[in-house]
Coordinates of C-alpha atoms and ligand atoms in Angstrom, one line a residue:
X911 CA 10.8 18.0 -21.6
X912 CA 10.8 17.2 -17.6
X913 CA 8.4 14.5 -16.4
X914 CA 9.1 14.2 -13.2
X915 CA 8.3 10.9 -11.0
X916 CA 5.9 12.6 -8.1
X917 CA 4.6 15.7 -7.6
X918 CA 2.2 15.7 -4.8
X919 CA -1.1 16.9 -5.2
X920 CA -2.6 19.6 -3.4
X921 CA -6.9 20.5 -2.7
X922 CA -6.2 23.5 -1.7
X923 CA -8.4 23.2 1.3
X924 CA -5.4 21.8 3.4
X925 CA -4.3 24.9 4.8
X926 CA -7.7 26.1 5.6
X927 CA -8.2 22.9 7.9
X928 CA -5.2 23.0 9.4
X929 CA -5.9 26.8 10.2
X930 CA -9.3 25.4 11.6
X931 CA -7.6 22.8 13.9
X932 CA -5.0 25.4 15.3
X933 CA -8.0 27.8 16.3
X934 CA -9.4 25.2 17.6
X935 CA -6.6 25.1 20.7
X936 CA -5.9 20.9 19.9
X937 CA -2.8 20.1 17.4
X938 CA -2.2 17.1 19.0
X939 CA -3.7 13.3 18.2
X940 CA -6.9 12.4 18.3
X941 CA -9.3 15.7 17.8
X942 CA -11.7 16.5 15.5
X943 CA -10.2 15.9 12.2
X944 CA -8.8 12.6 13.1
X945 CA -12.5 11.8 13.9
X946 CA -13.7 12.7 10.6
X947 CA -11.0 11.2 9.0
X948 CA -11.7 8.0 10.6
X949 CA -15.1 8.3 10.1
X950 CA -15.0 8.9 6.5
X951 CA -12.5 5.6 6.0
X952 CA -14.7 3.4 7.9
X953 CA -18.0 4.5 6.4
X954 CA -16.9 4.1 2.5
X955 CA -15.2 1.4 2.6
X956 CA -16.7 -0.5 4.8
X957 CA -14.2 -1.2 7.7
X958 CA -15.5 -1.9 10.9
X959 CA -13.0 0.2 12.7
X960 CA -10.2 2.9 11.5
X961 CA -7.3 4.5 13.3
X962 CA -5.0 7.1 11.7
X963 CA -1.2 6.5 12.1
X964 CA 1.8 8.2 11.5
X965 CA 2.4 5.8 8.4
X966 CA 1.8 2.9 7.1
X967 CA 4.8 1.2 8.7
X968 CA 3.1 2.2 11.6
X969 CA 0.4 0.8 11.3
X970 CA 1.9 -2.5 10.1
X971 CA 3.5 -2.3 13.6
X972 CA 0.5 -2.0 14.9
X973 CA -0.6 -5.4 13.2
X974 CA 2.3 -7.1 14.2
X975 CA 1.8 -5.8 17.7
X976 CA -1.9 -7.5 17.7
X977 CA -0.8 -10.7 16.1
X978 CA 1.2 -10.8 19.6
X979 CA 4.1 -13.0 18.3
X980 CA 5.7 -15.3 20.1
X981 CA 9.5 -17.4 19.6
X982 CA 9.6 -19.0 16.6
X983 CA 6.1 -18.1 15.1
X984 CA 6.5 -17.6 11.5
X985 CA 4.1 -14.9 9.4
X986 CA 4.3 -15.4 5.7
X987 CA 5.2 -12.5 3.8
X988 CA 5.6 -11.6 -0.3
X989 CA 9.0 -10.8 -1.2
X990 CA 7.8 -8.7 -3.6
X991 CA 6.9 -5.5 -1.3
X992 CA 8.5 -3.0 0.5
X993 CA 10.5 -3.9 3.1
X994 CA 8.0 -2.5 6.2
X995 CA 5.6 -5.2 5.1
X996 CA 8.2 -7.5 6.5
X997 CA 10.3 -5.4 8.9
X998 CA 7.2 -4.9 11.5
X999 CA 6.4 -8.3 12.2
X1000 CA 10.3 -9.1 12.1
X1001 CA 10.9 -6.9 14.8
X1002 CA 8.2 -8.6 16.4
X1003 CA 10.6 -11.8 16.7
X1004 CA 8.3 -13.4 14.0
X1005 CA 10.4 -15.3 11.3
X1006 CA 9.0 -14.3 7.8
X1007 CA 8.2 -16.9 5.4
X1008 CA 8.3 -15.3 2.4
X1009 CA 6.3 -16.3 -0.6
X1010 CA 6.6 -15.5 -4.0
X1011 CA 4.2 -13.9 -6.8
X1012 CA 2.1 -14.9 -9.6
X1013 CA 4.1 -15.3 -12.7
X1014 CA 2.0 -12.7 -15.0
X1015 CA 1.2 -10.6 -11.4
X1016 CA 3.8 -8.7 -8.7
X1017 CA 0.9 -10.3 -6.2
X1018 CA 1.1 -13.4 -4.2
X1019 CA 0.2 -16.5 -5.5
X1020 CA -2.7 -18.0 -3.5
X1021 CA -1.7 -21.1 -4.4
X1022 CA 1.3 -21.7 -3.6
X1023 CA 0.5 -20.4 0.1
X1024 CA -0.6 -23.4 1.5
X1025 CA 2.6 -25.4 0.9
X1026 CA 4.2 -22.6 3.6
X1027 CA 2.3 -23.2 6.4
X1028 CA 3.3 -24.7 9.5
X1029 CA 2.7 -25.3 13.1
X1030 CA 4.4 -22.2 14.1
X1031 CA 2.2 -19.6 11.4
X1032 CA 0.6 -16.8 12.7
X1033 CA -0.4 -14.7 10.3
X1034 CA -0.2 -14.3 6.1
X1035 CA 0.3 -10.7 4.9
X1036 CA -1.0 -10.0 1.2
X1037 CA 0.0 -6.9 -0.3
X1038 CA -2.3 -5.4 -3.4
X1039 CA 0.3 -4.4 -5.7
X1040 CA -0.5 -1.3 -7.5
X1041 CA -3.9 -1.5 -6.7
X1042 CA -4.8 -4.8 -7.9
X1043 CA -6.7 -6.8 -5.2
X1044 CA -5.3 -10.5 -4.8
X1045 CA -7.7 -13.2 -4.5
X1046 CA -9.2 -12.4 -1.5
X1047 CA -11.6 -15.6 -1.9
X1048 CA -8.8 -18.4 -2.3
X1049 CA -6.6 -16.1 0.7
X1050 CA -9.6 -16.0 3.3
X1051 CA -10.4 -19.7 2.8
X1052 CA -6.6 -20.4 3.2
X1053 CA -6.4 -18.4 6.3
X1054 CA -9.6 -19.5 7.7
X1055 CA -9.5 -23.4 7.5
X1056 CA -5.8 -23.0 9.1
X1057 CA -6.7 -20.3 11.9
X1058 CA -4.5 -17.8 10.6
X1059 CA -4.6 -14.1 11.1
X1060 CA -4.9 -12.1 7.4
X1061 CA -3.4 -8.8 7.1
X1062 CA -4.0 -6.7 4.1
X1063 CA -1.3 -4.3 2.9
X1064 CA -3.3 -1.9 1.2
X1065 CA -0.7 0.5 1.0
X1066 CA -1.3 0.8 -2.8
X1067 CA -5.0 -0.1 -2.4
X1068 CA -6.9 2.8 -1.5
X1069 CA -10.7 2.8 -3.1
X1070 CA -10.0 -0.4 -4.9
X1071 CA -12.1 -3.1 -4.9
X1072 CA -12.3 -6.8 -4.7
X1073 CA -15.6 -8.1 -6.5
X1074 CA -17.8 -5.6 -4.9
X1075 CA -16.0 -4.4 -1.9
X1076 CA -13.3 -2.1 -0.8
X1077 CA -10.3 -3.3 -0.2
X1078 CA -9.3 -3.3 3.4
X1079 CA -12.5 -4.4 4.3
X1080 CA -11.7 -8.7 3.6
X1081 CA -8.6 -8.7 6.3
X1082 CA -8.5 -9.0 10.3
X1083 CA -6.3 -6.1 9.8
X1084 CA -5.5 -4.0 6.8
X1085 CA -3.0 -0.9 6.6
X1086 CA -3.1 1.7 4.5
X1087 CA 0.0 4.6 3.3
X1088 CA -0.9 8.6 2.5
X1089 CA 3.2 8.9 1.9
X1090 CA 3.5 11.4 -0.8
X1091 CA 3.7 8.8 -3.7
X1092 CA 0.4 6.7 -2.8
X1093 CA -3.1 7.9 -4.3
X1094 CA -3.9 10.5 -1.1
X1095 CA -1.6 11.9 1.1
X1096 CA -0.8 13.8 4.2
X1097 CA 3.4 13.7 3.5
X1098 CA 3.8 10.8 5.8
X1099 CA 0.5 9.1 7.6
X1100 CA -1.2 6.0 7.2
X1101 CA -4.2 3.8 8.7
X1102 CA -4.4 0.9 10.5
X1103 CA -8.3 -0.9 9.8
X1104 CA -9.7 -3.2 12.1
X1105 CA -12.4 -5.7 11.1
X1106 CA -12.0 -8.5 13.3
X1107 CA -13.5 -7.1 16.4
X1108 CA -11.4 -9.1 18.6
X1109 CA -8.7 -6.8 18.4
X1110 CA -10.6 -3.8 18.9
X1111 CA -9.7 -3.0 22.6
X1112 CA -5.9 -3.9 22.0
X1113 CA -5.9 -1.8 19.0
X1114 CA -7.0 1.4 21.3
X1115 CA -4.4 0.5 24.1
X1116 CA -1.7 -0.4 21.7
X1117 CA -2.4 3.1 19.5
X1118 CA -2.3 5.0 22.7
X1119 CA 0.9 4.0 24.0
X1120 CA -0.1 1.1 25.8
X1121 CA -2.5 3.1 27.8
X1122 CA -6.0 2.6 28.0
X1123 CA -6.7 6.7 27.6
X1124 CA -9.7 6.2 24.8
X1125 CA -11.5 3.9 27.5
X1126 CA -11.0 6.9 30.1
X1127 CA -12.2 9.9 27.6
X1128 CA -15.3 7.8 26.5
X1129 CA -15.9 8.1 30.4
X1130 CA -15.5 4.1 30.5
X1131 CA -12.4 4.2 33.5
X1132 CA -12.3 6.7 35.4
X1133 CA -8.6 7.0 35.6
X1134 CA -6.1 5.6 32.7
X1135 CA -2.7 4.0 33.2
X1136 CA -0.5 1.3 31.4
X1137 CA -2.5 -1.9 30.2
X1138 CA -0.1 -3.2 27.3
X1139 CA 2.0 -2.6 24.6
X1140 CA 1.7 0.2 22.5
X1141 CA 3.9 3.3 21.4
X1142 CA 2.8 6.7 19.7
X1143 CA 1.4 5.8 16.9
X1144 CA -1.6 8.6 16.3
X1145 CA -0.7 11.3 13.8
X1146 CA -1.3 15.6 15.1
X1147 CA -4.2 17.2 13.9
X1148 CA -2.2 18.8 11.7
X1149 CA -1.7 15.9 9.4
X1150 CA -5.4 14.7 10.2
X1151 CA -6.4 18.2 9.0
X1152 CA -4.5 17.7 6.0
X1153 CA -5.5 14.2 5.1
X1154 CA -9.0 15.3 5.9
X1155 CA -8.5 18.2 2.7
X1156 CA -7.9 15.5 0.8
X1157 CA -10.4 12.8 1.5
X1158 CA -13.0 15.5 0.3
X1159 CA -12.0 15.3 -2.5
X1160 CA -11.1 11.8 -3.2
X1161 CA -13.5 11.2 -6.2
X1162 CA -11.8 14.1 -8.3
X1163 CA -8.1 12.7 -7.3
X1164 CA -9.4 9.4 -8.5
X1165 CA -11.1 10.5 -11.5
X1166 CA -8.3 12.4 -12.8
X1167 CA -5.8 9.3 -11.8
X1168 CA -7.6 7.0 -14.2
X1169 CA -7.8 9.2 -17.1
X1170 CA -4.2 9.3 -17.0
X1171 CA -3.8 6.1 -16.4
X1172 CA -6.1 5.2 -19.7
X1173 CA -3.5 7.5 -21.2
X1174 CA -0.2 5.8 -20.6
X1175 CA -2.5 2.8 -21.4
X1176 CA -4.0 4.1 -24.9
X1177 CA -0.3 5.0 -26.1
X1178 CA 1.8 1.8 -24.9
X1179 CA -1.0 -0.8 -26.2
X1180 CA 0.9 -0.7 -29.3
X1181 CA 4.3 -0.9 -28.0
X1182 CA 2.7 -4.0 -25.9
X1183 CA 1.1 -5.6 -29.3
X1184 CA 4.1 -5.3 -31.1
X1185 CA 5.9 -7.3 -27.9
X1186 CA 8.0 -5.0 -26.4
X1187 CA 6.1 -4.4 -23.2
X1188 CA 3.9 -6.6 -20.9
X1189 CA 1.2 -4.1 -19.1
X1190 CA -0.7 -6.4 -17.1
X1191 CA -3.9 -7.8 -17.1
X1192 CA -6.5 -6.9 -14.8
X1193 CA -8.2 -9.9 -13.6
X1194 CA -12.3 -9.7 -13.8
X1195 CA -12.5 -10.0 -9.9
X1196 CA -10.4 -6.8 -9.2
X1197 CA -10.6 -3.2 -10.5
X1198 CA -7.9 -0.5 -11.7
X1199 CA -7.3 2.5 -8.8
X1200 CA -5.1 3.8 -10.7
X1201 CA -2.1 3.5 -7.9
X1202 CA 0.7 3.5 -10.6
X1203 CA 1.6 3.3 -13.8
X1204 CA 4.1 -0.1 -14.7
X1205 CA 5.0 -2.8 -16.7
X1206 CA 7.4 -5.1 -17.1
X1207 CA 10.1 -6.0 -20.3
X1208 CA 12.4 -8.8 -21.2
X1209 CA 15.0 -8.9 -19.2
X1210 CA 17.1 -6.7 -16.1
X1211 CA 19.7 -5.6 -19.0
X1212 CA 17.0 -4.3 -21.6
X1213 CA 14.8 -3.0 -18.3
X1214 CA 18.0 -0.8 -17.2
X1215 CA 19.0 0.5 -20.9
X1216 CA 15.7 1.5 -21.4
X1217 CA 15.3 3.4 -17.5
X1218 CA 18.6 5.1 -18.6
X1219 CA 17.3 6.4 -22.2
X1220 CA 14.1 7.3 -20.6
X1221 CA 16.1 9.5 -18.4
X1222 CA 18.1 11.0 -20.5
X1223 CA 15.1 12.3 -21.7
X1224 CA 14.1 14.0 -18.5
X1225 CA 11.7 11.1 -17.8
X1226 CA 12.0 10.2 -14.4
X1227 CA 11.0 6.3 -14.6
X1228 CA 12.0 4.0 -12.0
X1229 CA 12.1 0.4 -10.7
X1230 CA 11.4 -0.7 -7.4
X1231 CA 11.3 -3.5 -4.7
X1232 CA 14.4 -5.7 -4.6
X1233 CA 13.4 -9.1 -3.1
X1234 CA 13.4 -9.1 0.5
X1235 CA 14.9 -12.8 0.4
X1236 CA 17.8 -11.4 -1.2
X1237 CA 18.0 -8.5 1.2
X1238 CA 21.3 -7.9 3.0
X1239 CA 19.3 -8.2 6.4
X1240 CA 17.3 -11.4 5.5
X1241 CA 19.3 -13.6 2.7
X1242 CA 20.9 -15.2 5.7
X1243 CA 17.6 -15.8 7.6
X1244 CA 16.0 -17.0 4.8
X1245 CA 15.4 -20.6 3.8
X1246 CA 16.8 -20.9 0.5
X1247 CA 14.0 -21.2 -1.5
X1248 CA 13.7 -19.6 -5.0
X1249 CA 11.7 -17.2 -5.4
X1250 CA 11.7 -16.8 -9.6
X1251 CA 9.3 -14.6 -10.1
X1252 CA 9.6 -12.3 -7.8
X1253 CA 12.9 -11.8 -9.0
X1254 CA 11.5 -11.3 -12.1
X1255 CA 9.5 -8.4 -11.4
X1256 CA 12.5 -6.7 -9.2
X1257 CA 14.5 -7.0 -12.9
X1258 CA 12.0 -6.4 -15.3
X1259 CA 9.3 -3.5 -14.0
X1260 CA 9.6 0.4 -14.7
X1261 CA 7.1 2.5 -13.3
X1262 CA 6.6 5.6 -15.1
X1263 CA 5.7 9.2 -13.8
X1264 CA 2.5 8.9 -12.3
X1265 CA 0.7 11.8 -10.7
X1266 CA -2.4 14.3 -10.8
X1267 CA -0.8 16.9 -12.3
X1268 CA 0.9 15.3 -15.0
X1269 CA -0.3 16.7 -18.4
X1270 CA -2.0 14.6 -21.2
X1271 CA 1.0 16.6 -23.2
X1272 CA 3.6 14.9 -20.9
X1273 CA 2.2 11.5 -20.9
X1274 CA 2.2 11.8 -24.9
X1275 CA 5.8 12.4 -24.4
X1276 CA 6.4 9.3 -22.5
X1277 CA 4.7 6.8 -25.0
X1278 CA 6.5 8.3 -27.8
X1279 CA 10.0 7.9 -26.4
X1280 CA 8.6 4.4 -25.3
X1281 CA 8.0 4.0 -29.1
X1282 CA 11.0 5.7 -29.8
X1283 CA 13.5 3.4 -28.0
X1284 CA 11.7 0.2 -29.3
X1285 CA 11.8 1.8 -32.6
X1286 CA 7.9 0.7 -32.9
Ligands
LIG1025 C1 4.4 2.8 0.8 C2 4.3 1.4 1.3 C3 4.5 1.0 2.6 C4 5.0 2.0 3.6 O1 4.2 3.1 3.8 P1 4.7 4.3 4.7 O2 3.4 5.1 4.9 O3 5.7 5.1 3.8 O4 5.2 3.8 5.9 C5 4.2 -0.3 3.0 N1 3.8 -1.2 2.1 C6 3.7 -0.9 0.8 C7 3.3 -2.0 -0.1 C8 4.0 0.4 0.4 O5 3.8 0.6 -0.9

């Protein structure tokens, strides 16, 4: 049998939407559909504003862009995380700090986030990994008592929660992925959310190439011209029209992701009991959006023969995230410090095939192998 990682998954009300916007004589940013889009975002999960970007790289460039970074100001940064989380506020000139995760969790460890601040820190960017929300209390009073800018990641965080709100909703900023692999998806688009209102204006100018154009079609300016950074940043209507297909139906996409989810988790309980496997906990404060399925084994040699026999099988499991300390770009940059545990996780995780379509039949599949291979 063939379990493939990702298959994306498809309303079927993209094409009429995207039909809709080319009738409607404006494919480029910024029309109706990004509108509703952005509308949509900011009224469910509660972020005060919401502009659509071309990715979520994008829109962590954005972030870096409003954190205006000078020499030598440092923004810490897990290591555990792909490498845009770091890469936007690098190319900023920022120097990133990286911190490392929670032993039993790929997420930062609020407490050991203090110890990296200094003079020169901007900003701390927390990523919640696989959907899990880190400790937004312990974070916000961190950043708050030292004056920091937070930036949420939330590329894997899309209608999560954190006690009783959305994710996305706690940071200054927050970003947010529709790549083909995250929860909803467009191909390649993300979000950049704004609830610090303070970087509001900059946000318009900086999304609209450094021009202050939104200003000039709300009938603000009567002219528009070059006021600050920016670059193009704001998807086509296209992709809005797509993204828009699927934020209709968001509640099905996430119904169905859980069920499966509850699945993988059903079968591999055992396999966990037994001591194979560590799926991890869900703390009380945060809930499951079902972003991926993973866990995490013994060690990088067991972790590597098991990816292998899984596919042999046709089972297309994978790792990812190698630390960004150890990264060919920043080993040299970096300070030196140890950073166990995200180690850990970059030897020990597998995800497995995670998406709406995948079949309760296929999922089966997967456990037993899983059983198989531990002989459990
Ligand atoms: C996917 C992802 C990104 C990048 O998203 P793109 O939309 O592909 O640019 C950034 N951060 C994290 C944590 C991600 O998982």
């Amino acid at each position: 049998m063939k379990v493939p990682f990702n298959i994306p998954y498809y309303t079927g009300k993209e094409n009429r939407y995207i039909d809709r916007a080319k009738r409607s004589g404006h494919i480029s940013s910024n029309g109706q559909y990004t509108k509703k889009c952005q509308s949509f975002f900011e009224s469910r999960y509660g972020i005060g504003k919401t502009l659509l970007t071309t990715s979520c790289t994008d829109a962590l460039e954005m972030a870096a862009l409003l954190c205006k970074i000078n020499p030598g100001d440092e923004v810490i940064v897990p290591s555990y995380t792909f490498v845009s989380t770091a890469n936007a506020f690098a190319t900023q000139g920022a120097k990133v700090v990286f911190a490392d995760s929670l032993p039993d969790h790929p997420n930062i460890d609020p407490d050991r986030v203090e110890a990296l601040i200094t003079e020169y820190t901007k900003a701390i960017v927390v990523v919640h990994y696989a959907g899990i929300a880190c400790d937004m209390d312990k974070l916000i009073d961190i950043a708050n008592r030292h004056n920091l800018i937070l930036i949420e990641d939330a590329a894997h965080a899309i209608d999560s929660k954190y006690k009783n709100r959305y994710l996305g909703s706690f940071g200054h900023l927050s970003t947010f992925s529709f790549h083909e692999t995250k929860n909803i998806t467009c191909g390649e688009g993300g979000m950049l959310g704004i609830n610090d209102k303070s970087f509001m204006q900059r946000a318009e100018y900086i999304w609209e190439k450094g021009t202050n154009r939104l200003a000039f079609n709300r009938k603000e300016v009567t002219e528009y011209q070059w006021v600050d950074f920016g670059s193009s940043f704001a998807p086509s209507e296209i992709t809005a029209a797509f993204l828009y297909a699927q934020t209709q139906k968001i509640d099905k996409i996430q119904d169905r992701r859980i069920e499966l989810w509850e699945k993988y988790f059903e079968g591999l309980s055992f396999v966990e009991k037994a001591g194979a496997i560590n799926i991890p906990d869900i703390p009380s404060y945060a809930m499951n959006n079902a972003h991926n399925f993973y866990f995490w084994v013994e060690n990088e040699t067991l972790r590597n023969d098991l990816l292998k026999y899984l596919n042999k099988k046709g089972i297309q499991a994978v790792f990812h995230y190698l630390p960004l300390h150890q990264s060919s770009f920043y080993q040299n940059k970096h300070d030196g410090r140890e950073l166990p545990f995200a180690e850990k996780f970059a030897k020990q995780i597998i995800r497995l095939p995670f998406f709406p379509n995948l079949t309760e039949k296929k999922i089966a599949y997967v456990n037993s192998e899983i059983k198989n291979y531990f002989k459990v």
